XYZ file of C-alpha atoms in Angstrom:
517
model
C -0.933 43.825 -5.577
C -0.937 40.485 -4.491
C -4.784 38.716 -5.272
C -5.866 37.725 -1.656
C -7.034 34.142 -2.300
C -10.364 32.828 -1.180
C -10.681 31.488 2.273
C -11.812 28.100 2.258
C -15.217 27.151 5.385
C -13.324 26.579 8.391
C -14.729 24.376 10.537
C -15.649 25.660 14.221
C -13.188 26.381 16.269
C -12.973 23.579 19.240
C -11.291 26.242 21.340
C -11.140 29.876 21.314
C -8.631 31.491 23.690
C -6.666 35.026 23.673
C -3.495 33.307 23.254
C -2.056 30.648 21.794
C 1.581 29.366 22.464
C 3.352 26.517 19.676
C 6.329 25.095 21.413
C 7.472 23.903 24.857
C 11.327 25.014 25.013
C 12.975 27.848 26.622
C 10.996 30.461 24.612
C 7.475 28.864 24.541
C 8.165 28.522 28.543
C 9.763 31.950 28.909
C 6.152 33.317 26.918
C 3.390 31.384 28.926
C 5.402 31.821 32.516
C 5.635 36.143 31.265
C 1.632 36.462 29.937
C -0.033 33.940 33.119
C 2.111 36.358 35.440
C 1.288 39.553 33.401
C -2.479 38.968 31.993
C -4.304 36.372 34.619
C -7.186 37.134 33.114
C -6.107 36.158 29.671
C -7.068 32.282 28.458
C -4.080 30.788 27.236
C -3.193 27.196 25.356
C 0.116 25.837 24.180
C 0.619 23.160 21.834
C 3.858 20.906 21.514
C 4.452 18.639 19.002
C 5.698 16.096 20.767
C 4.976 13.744 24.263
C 6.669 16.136 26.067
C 8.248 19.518 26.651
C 12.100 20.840 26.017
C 12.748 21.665 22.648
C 16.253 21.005 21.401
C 16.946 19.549 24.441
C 14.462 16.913 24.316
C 15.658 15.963 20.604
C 18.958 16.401 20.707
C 19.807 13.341 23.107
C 23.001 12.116 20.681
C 25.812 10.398 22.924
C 27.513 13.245 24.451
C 24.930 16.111 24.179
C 25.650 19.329 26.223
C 25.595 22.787 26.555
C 28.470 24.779 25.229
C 27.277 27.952 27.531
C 27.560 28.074 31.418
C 24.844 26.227 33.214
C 24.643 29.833 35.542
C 23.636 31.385 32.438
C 21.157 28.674 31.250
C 18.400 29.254 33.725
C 15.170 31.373 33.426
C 15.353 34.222 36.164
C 11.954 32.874 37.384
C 13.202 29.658 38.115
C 16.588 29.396 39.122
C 18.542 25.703 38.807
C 21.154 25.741 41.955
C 21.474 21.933 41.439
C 23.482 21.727 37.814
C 26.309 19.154 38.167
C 28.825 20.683 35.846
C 29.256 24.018 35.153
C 28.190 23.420 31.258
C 24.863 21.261 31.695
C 24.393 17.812 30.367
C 21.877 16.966 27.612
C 19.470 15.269 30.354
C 19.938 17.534 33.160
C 18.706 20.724 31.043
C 15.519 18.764 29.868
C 14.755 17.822 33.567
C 15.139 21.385 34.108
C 12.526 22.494 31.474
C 10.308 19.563 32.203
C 9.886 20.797 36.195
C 9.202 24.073 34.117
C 6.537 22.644 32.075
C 4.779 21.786 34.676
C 3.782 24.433 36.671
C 1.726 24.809 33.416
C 0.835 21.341 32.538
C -2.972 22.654 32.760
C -2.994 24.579 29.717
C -0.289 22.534 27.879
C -1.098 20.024 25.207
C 1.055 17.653 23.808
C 1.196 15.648 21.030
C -0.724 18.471 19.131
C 1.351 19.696 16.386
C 0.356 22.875 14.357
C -0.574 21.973 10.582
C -1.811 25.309 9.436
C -2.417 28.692 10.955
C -3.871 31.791 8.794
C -4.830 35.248 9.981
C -8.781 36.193 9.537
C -9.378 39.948 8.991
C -12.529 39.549 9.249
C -12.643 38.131 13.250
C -9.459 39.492 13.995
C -8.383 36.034 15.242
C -5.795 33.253 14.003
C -7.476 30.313 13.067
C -4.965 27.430 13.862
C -5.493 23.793 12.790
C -3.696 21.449 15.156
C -3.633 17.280 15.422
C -6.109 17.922 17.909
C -8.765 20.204 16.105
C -8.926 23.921 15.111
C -8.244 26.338 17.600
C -8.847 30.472 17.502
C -6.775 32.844 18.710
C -6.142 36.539 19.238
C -2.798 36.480 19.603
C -0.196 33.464 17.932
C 3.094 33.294 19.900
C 5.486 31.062 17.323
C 7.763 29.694 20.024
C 9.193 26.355 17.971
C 12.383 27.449 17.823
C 15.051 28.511 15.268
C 17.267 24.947 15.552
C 14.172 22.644 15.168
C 14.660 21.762 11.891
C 17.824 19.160 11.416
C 19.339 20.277 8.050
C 20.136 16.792 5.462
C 22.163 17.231 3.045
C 20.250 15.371 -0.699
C 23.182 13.221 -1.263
C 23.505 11.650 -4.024
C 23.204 7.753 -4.588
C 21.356 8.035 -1.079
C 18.829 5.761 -2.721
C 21.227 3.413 -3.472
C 23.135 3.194 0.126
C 21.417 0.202 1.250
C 22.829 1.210 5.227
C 21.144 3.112 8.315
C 21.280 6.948 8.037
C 19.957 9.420 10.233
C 20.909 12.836 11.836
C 22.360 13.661 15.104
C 19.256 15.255 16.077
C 16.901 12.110 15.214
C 18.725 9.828 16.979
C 18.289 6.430 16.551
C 18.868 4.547 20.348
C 17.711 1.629 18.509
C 20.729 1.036 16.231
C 23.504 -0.070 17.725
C 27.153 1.273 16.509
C 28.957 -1.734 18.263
C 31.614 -3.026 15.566
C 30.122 -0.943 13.279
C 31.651 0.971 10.060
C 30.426 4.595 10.867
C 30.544 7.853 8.714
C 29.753 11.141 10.599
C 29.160 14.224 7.591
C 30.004 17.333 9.608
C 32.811 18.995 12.161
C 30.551 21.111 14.195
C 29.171 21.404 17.429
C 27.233 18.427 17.406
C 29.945 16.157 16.003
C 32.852 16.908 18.184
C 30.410 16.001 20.874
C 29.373 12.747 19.377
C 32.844 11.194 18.049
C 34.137 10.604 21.222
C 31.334 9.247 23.309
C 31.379 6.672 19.738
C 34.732 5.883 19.254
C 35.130 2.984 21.446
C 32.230 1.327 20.386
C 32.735 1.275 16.374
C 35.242 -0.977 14.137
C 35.923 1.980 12.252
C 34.857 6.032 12.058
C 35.296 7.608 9.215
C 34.628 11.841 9.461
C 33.777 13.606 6.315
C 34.954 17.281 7.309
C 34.282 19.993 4.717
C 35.894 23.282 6.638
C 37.841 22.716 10.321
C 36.586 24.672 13.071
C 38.668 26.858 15.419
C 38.513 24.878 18.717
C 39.041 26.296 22.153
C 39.441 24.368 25.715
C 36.018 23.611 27.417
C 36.978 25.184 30.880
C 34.086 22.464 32.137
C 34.272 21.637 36.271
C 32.122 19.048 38.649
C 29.559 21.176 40.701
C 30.202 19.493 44.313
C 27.236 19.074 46.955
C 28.970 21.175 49.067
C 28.731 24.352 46.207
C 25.174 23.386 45.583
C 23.987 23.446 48.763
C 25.518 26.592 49.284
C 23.777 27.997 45.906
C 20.612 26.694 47.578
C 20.949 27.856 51.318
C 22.538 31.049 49.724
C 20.658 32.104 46.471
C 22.773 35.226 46.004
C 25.878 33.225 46.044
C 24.593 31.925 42.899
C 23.372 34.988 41.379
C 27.119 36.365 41.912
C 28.342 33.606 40.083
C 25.632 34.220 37.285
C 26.771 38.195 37.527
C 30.268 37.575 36.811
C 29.450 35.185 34.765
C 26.961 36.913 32.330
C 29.806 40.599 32.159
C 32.947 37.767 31.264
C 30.457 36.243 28.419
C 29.712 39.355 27.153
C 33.272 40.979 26.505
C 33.327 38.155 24.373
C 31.260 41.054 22.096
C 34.363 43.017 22.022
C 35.906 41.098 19.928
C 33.332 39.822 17.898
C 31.980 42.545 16.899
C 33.461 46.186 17.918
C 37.316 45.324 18.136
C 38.036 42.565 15.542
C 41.475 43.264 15.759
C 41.515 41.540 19.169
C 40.481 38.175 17.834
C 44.394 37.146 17.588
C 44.167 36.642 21.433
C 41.514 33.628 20.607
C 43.286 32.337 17.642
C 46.677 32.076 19.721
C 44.606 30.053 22.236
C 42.991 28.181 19.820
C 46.245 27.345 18.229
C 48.197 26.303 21.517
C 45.300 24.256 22.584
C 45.722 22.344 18.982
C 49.748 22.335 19.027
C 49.065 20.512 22.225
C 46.887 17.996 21.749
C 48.028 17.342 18.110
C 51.994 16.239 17.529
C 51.560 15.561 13.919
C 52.201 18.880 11.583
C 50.838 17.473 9.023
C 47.009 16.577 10.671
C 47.824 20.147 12.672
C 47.301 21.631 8.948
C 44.576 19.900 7.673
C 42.498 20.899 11.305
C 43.739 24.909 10.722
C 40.763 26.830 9.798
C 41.470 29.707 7.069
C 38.908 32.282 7.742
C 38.602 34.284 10.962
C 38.437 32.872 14.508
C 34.651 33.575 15.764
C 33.378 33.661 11.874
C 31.878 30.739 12.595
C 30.741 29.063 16.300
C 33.831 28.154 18.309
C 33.807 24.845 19.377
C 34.837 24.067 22.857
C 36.061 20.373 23.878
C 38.856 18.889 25.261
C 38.165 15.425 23.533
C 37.666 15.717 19.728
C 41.414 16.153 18.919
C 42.450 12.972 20.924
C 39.525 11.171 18.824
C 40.383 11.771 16.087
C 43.684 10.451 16.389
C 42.767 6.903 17.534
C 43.843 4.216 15.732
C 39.965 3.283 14.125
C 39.502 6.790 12.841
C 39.832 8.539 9.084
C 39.586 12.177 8.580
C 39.194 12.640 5.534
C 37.539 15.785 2.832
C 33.710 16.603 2.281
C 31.226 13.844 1.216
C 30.377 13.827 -1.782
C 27.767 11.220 -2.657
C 26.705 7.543 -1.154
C 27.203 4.143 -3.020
C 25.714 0.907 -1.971
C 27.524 0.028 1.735
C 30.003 3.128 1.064
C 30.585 7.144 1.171
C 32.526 8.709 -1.383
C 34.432 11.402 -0.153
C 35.556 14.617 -2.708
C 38.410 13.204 -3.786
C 36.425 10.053 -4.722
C 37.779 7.994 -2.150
C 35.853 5.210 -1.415
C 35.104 4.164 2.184
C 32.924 1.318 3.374
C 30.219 2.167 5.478
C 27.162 0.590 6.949
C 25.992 3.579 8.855
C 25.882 7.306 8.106
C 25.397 9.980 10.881
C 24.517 13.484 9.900
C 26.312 16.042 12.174
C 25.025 18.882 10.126
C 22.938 21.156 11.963
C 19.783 23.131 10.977
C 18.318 25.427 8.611
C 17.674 28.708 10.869
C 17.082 30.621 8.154
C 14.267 28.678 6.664
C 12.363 27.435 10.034
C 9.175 25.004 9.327
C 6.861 26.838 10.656
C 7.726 29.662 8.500
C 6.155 27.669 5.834
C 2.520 27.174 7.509
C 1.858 30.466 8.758
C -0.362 32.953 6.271
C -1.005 36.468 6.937
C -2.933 38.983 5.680
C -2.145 38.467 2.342
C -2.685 34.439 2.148
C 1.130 34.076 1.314
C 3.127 32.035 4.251
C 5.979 33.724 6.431
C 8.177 31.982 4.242
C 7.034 33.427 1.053
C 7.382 36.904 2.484
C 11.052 36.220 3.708
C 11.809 34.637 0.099
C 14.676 32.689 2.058
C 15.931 35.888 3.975
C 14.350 36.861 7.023
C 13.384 39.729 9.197
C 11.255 40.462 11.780
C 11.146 44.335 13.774
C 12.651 43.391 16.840
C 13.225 39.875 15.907
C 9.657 39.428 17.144
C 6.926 41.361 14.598
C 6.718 40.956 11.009
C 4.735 43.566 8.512
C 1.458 41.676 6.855
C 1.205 39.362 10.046
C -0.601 41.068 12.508
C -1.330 39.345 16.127
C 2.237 37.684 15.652
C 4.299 37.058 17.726
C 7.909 35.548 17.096
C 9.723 34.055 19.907
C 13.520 33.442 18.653
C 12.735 35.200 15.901
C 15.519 36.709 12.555
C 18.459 38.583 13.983
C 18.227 37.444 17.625
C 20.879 34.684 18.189
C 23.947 35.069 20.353
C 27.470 33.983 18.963
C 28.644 34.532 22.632
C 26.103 34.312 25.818
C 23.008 32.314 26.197
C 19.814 32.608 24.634
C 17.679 32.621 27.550
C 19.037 36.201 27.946
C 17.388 37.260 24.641
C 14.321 35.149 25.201
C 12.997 36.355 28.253
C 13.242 40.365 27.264
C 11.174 38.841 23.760
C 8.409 37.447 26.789
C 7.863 40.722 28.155
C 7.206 42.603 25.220
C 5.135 40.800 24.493
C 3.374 40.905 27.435
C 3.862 44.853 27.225
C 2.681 44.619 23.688
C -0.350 42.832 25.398
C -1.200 45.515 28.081
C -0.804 48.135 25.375
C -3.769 47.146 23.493
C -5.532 46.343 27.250
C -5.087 49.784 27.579
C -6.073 51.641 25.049
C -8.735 49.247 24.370
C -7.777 48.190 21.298
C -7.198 44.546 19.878
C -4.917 44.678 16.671
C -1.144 45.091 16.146
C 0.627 44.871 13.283
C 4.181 46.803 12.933
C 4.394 48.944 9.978
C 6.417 47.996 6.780
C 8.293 50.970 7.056
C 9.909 50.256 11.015
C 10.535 46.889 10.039
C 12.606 47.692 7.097
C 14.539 50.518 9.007
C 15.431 48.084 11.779
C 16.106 45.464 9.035
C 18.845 47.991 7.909
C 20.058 49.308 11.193
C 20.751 45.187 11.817
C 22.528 45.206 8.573
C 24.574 47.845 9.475
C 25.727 46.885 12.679
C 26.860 43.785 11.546
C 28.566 44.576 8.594
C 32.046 45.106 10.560
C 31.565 41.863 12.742
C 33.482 38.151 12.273
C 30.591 37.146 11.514
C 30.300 38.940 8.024
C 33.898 40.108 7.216
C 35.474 36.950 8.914
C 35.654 35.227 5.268
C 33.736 31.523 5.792
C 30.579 30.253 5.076
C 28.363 29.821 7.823
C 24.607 28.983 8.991
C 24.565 32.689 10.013
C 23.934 33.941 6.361
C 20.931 33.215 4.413
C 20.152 32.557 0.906
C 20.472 36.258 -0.251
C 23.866 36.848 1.322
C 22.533 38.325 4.283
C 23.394 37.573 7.982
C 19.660 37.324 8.824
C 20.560 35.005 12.211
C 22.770 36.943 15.097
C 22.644 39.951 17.530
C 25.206 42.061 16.555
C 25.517 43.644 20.212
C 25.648 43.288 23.853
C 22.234 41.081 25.329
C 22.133 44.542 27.905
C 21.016 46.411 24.612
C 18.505 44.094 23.296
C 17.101 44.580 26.657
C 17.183 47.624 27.213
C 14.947 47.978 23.032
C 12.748 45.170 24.446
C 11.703 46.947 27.926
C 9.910 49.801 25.867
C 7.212 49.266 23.572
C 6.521 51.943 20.674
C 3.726 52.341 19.614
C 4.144 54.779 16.628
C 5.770 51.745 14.732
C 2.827 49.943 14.418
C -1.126 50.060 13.396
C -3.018 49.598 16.226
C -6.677 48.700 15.019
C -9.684 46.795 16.482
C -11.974 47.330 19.679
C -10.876 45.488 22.674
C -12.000 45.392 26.343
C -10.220 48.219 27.545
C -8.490 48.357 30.877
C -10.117 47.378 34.403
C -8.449 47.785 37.761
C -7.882 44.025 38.168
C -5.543 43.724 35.777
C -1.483 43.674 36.177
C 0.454 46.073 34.716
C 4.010 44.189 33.504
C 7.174 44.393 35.168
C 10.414 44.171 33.577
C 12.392 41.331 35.073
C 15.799 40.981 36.146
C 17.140 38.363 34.062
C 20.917 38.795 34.646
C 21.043 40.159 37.942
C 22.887 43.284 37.094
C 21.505 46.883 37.451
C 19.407 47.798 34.654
């Protein structure tokens, strides 16, 4: 057994409230919207790290930043967005839309407060949470900072030595400017096939250091006229059609993916005449032909990276392999003069930050009880860590929909999870070891058959131990349809509480999708 280290004098608390929120995005929105609706009676704070709210979206402001699913998809069902200008949104336009979110709460949101520290006390039954603003107890800890918050570096060699401006796609520096610059981008992802052409004009030279092509598909992407938005706004079920028929096209995309793999040669033949197209040369055709399994790892969809990298001013060469004063060395050790290197390399999922300052029962962090492969029952409760309450949590991203369709069931149960202990007058939760390591292997399970384990690449998706610890293996209708009941016999429900009183609001499951439930 694990020696339960001693607790060190905590200072007092300079707030105490039922509920505290870390994290401003989609899911900490989605959470504090779901319990102020829910639990009015509750006192709730959220904390943001930064000067404002959005979450990827306010970080991720590289040149050419967007959404790769359909704006109709990409709104919270309590606050529809009939006024997107494309039908995939724009960096800037989604982080308006969170920041009219944010502030129908602005008067329990702080910013600029980051969470240092947080650590369960069995003896209070409260987290006690140091922030940049002062400790803060809690009943209930609702980890909202998102799963893509951390920007993953590779520790180059001879970085030391490099002598030029480095820094990743999601850091962006505004203040260095590529003009007639020598530019290395380290990645072929999402974020890079965005980047490379909003920079190619600008820079003397771009060199791309690609270690595995990805399968690329058209971006289907149309202008959203004045005379379609005002009909989304004088008509909101116009736009919930589109959001309908929308969501069930998105979601066959789950056929494929995961219950009838041998359909995936219908992508790869589009993926393929979309390259032959835009790419004459047989020889550069090869070298951008993936050799694993079309959906293994996230399609990309753009109409502009191909014609990039073609230009004149641009190298594609192999993988980086280390940095030498003013140049990159690629893995053929190729030399190629650089003054700036850009890292399009996305994030570490699988190892989030805040893993690393949360202690539970136990005193050992979330990250010392994953041991570099997490799980979480539900995506959203983990064994040892009660009060908990993970928003985006292991085993809940979606390889073909949007997010916000996972998020939002996550908010209400926790809200349900909430009103259960109103109820029966307790204030405790913690799911048992033994339902989170049966739905740890029902996840397993399920996805052993997808693309996304058999499809033979290397991807984000699988953690340190081998194990796809990141996606949904279903449809979103099923994750809903386990989030809109809460049971109770997987858990140990301790603690007094203040039982139930006539005032309160019993939760409602909402409608995120507008389909029948």
């Amino acid at each position: 057994m694990t020696e339960r280290p001693e607790r060190p004098e905590r200072p007092e608390p300079t707030e105490d409230v039922d509920v505290l929120v870390v994290g401003t995005g989609f899911g900490g929105l989605a959470a504090v919207h779901r319990l102020r609706t829910d639990h009015p009676r509750l006192t709730i704070r959220v904390i943001e790290r930064a000067a404002g709210p959005g979450g990827v979206w306010r970080d991720n402001d590289y040149p050419g930043a967007a959404c790769d699913v359909p704006t109709s998809l990409y709104s919270l069902s309590f606050a529809d967005n009939p006024e997107w200008s494309h039908t995939y949104g724009r960096q800037h336009e989604i982080r308006r839309y969170l920041e009219a979110v944010a502030r129908d709460h602005a008067d329990v949101i702080r910013y600029n407060c980051p969470l240092t520290a947080a650590a369960w006390d069995d003896d209070t039954a409260h987290w006690i949470a140091e922030t940049g603003l002062g400790t803060i107890r809690a009943r209930h800890l609702v980890a909202a900072s998102g799963a893509l918050s951390e920007p993953g570096v590779p520790d180059l060699p001879g970085s030391d030595r490099f002598g030029g401006t480095m820094f990743h796609t999601a850091r962006w520096r505004h203040d260095h400017d590529l003009t007639g610059r020598h530019v290395a981008i380290v990645g072929t992802g999402a974020s890079a096939v965005q980047v490379v052409p909003e920079i190619v004009d600008r820079v003397a030279h771009l060199t791309v250091f690609q270690r595995t092509p990805a399968w690329v598909v058209p971006r289907m992407d149309r202008t959203i006229g004045p005379v379609e938005r005002g009909a989304y706004r004088t008509l909101p079920i116009s736009h919930t059609l589109v959001r309908r028929l929308t969501y069930l096209y998105r979601e066959a995309y789950v056929v494929m993916m995961a219950r009838r793999p041998r359909l995936l040669p219908v992508a790869t033949a589009l993926a393929k005449a979309h390259l032959r197209r835009q790419v004459r040369d047989r020889g550069l055709r090869r070298r951008l032909t993936p050799d694993y399994t079309i959906g293994c790892k996230r399609m990309l969809l753009t109409n502009k990276w191909f014609p990039a990298l073609q230009r004149d001013n641009v190298t594609l060469t192999g993988a980086i392999s280390r940095l030498a004063d003013g140049a990159a060395i690629d893995a053929d050790g190729t030399e190629h003069p650089v003054d700036t290197v850009i890292f399009a390399t996305g994030f570490t999922p699988t190892t989030p930050p805040i893993a690393r300052i949360l202690r539970g029962r136990d005193g050992r962090t979330l990250a010392e009880d994953w041991a570099g492969s997490p799980s979480a029952y539900r995506g959203v409760s983990v064994h040892g860590f009660p009060n908990l309450h993970l928003m985006y949590g292991p085993n809940t991203n979606l390889g073909h929909s949007s997010i916000v369709l996972m998020l939002e069931p996550q908010a209400y149960y926790i809200s349900a999870v909430l009103e259960h202990l109103r109820t029966q007058g307790r204030s405790v939760v913690e799911v048992t070891g033994d339902a989170q390591r049966r739905y740890a292997a029902r996840m397993d399970g399920e996805l052993a058959g997808t693309v996304w384990n058999s499809g033979g690449c290397s991807s984000w998706y699988m953690d340190s131990s081998g194990r796809n610890s990141v996606m949904w293996p279903t449809f979103t209708k099923d994750y809903r349809k386990m989030m809109s009941q809460f049971d109770p016999t997987d858990h140990l429900i301790t603690g007094t509480g203040t039982g139930a009183t006539a005032a309160d609001i019993t939760p409602s499951f909402p409608d995120t999708v507008g389909v029948v439930r």
